């Protein structure tokens, strides 16, 4: 019993100190994550206000109410902070669209296109900043890959699969992605039409195509 | 008469020496332009063979059979040579498409899309190099602006203008540009389908749209 008690005692002590250590580690990690999130939120505000080139790390740390040194614990430079911001926003966007589309009984192109435009419109300030920062084509293509991947899933769930027989699904997803991407690029310069009307325009083109007279002139 | 003769004589002499100077200037300009074109052609070969990052200015001048110093008379660095190459190829592409489309009796979307894909396919090696070089989104958007501008002219020449009533022509041109751009981006990774089949795929989507069952599930 004594032996066991001692063992238990020791073991409990170990557990306790381990737990305390873990709690302390978790607390540290949480604090670190919170600072990082604060820095990214501040960066977003500063980039939106000053533009990519004029925004400084000092602006960002002042807006986040931390010291300049803290910035460098999280990011190598302004460029890395901005790229992280873009990647995180895009990831959130992706999650939002997936969650929203899945909440519908039937996953249609209509639901998907509306959801993409709605969430992308809310983040459109970031796109123009990304463009001004000298964003690379390879990044856009990665985003388009994600959209195309989502569209492939929509195509694969079409209730009458024979409807898509003869189509190259991969290529079709890419071409449709192009239409959606251009709808988003449209917002680089202007705010109108808003997301619902944009989605309706895109869906009308994708559902019905263009007037026949554009393809062959019978004159 | 003497006065006039003298005037004429002087004037002729002036014209002659001016002409000789002009000829010499033209010869110099021609030689300069020839060297520049040789350097760009060499750069294209070197970039295609070694990739953007591994290509050196020495590789380019050796392939063009000129000294390294000559390179710097024309371009500040490798990046400038590459950007010039891309801009010139794109300009040639644009001219080729415009000439070809105008040679047709009726300027239709069918003719335009086939022409764009045919000429873009011939230059597709450059696109992947541009991508690897870290090409910026702003450049792609400039290219897309040009395609959209061409499409707007096609839309404006539709024989039954009432067919496009209710459409926002600017937005429509953008959305269609997206489909064409994705067809070209497809060739970054793969060579198939070739330009005619790609054009047919794009035109089928633009003419007829996608199956109705993708938009609303009736189950």
Tab-separated table of C-alpha atoms in Angstrom, chain A residues 106-110 131 134-138 140-141 144 154-155 157-160 163-164 167-168 170-172 174-179 182-183 185-186 188 193 198 201-203 205-211 213-217 219, chain B residues 106-110 131 134-138 140-141 144 154-155 157-160 163-164 167-168 170-172 174-179 182-183 185-186 188 193 198 201-203 205-211 213-217 219:
chain	number	residue	atom	x	y	z
A	106	UNK	CA	-28.512	19.817	-53.508
A	107	UNK	CA	-25.027	21.003	-54.449
A	108	UNK	CA	-25.660	22.866	-57.684
A	109	UNK	CA	-23.597	25.224	-59.790
A	110	UNK	CA	-26.118	27.934	-58.874
A	131	UNK	CA	-2.358	43.197	-57.315
A	134	UNK	CA	3.099	42.571	-57.449
A	135	UNK	CA	1.267	39.301	-56.823
A	136	UNK	CA	2.540	36.462	-58.964
A	137	UNK	CA	0.553	34.555	-61.558
A	138	UNK	CA	1.516	31.256	-59.898
A	140	UNK	CA	-3.583	33.107	-58.896
A	141	UNK	CA	-3.287	29.737	-60.572
A	144	UNK	CA	-7.987	28.853	-59.596
A	154	UNK	CA	-20.186	19.742	-58.401
A	155	UNK	CA	-19.938	18.169	-61.862
A	157	UNK	CA	-22.566	15.076	-58.274
A	158	UNK	CA	-24.839	16.004	-61.159
A	159	UNK	CA	-27.988	13.871	-60.753
A	160	UNK	CA	-27.993	12.843	-64.423
A	163	UNK	CA	-25.710	14.990	-69.127
A	164	UNK	CA	-21.952	15.474	-68.894
A	167	UNK	CA	-17.302	16.528	-71.724
A	168	UNK	CA	-13.743	16.617	-70.445
A	170	UNK	CA	-11.218	18.675	-65.929
A	171	UNK	CA	-11.095	21.103	-68.846
A	172	UNK	CA	-14.707	22.157	-68.334
A	174	UNK	CA	-11.048	25.119	-65.780
A	175	UNK	CA	-13.085	27.040	-68.364
A	176	UNK	CA	-15.888	27.711	-65.871
A	177	UNK	CA	-13.260	28.772	-63.321
A	178	UNK	CA	-12.112	31.350	-65.870
A	179	UNK	CA	-15.558	32.950	-65.946
A	182	UNK	CA	-12.984	37.245	-64.256
A	183	UNK	CA	-16.069	38.138	-62.240
A	185	UNK	CA	-11.125	40.465	-61.259
A	186	UNK	CA	-13.903	42.839	-62.361
A	188	UNK	CA	-10.431	45.129	-58.791
A	193	UNK	CA	-22.521	44.853	-59.957
A	198	UNK	CA	-22.586	39.137	-60.739
A	201	UNK	CA	-24.704	37.233	-64.983
A	202	UNK	CA	-22.191	34.396	-64.751
A	203	UNK	CA	-24.917	31.758	-64.311
A	205	UNK	CA	-23.819	32.834	-69.496
A	206	UNK	CA	-22.998	29.348	-68.195
A	207	UNK	CA	-26.591	28.100	-68.479
A	208	UNK	CA	-27.622	29.510	-71.830
A	209	UNK	CA	-24.490	30.626	-73.647
A	210	UNK	CA	-24.401	33.602	-75.988
A	211	UNK	CA	-26.721	34.516	-78.890
A	213	UNK	CA	-25.677	35.368	-84.219
A	214	UNK	CA	-22.271	35.938	-82.574
A	215	UNK	CA	-21.001	32.615	-83.906
A	216	UNK	CA	-22.143	32.610	-87.523
A	217	UNK	CA	-23.302	35.631	-89.447
A	219	UNK	CA	-25.615	37.826	-94.053
B	106	UNK	CA	-17.726	38.212	-91.164
B	107	UNK	CA	-15.971	38.821	-87.835
B	108	UNK	CA	-17.545	36.197	-85.615
B	109	UNK	CA	-16.710	34.826	-82.205
B	110	UNK	CA	-15.976	31.493	-83.914
B	131	UNK	CA	5.137	31.590	-65.135
B	134	UNK	CA	7.509	34.878	-61.430
B	135	UNK	CA	5.312	36.776	-63.870
B	136	UNK	CA	3.032	39.284	-62.181
B	137	UNK	CA	-0.730	39.222	-62.210
B	138	UNK	CA	-0.811	42.828	-63.464
B	140	UNK	CA	-1.791	38.904	-67.217
B	141	UNK	CA	-4.515	41.442	-66.649
B	144	UNK	CA	-6.706	39.947	-70.738
B	154	UNK	CA	-16.837	41.433	-82.079
B	155	UNK	CA	-19.900	42.047	-79.895
B	157	UNK	CA	-20.384	44.090	-84.888
B	158	UNK	CA	-23.045	41.463	-84.244
B	159	UNK	CA	-25.489	41.699	-87.184
B	160	UNK	CA	-28.555	41.669	-84.899
B	163	UNK	CA	-29.475	39.994	-79.614
B	164	UNK	CA	-27.156	41.581	-77.074
B	167	UNK	CA	-26.176	42.448	-71.678
B	168	UNK	CA	-23.421	44.515	-70.103
B	170	UNK	CA	-17.961	45.168	-70.991
B	171	UNK	CA	-18.660	42.555	-68.334
B	172	UNK	CA	-19.606	39.939	-70.911
B	174	UNK	CA	-14.465	39.984	-69.467
B	175	UNK	CA	-16.281	36.752	-68.637
B	176	UNK	CA	-15.650	35.330	-72.115
B	177	UNK	CA	-12.005	36.414	-71.828
B	178	UNK	CA	-11.836	34.284	-68.679
B	179	UNK	CA	-12.830	31.164	-70.607
B	182	UNK	CA	-8.139	29.350	-69.009
B	183	UNK	CA	-7.843	27.492	-72.306
B	185	UNK	CA	-3.448	28.374	-69.039
B	186	UNK	CA	-4.392	24.714	-69.634
B	188	UNK	CA	1.000	25.462	-69.164
B	193	UNK	CA	-6.118	19.143	-76.727
B	198	UNK	CA	-9.650	23.665	-77.567
B	201	UNK	CA	-14.641	23.138	-76.547
B	202	UNK	CA	-14.667	26.822	-75.658
B	203	UNK	CA	-17.119	27.688	-78.428
B	205	UNK	CA	-19.559	26.166	-73.859
B	206	UNK	CA	-20.051	29.765	-75.024
B	207	UNK	CA	-22.732	28.867	-77.576
B	208	UNK	CA	-24.830	26.400	-75.638
B	209	UNK	CA	-23.887	26.669	-71.988
B	210	UNK	CA	-23.903	23.711	-69.631
B	211	UNK	CA	-26.616	21.093	-68.993
B	213	UNK	CA	-29.292	19.670	-64.417
B	214	UNK	CA	-26.131	21.358	-63.083
B	215	UNK	CA	-28.113	24.432	-62.065
B	216	UNK	CA	-31.172	22.994	-60.356
B	217	UNK	CA	-31.534	19.464	-59.116
B	219	UNK	CA	-34.769	15.381	-57.058
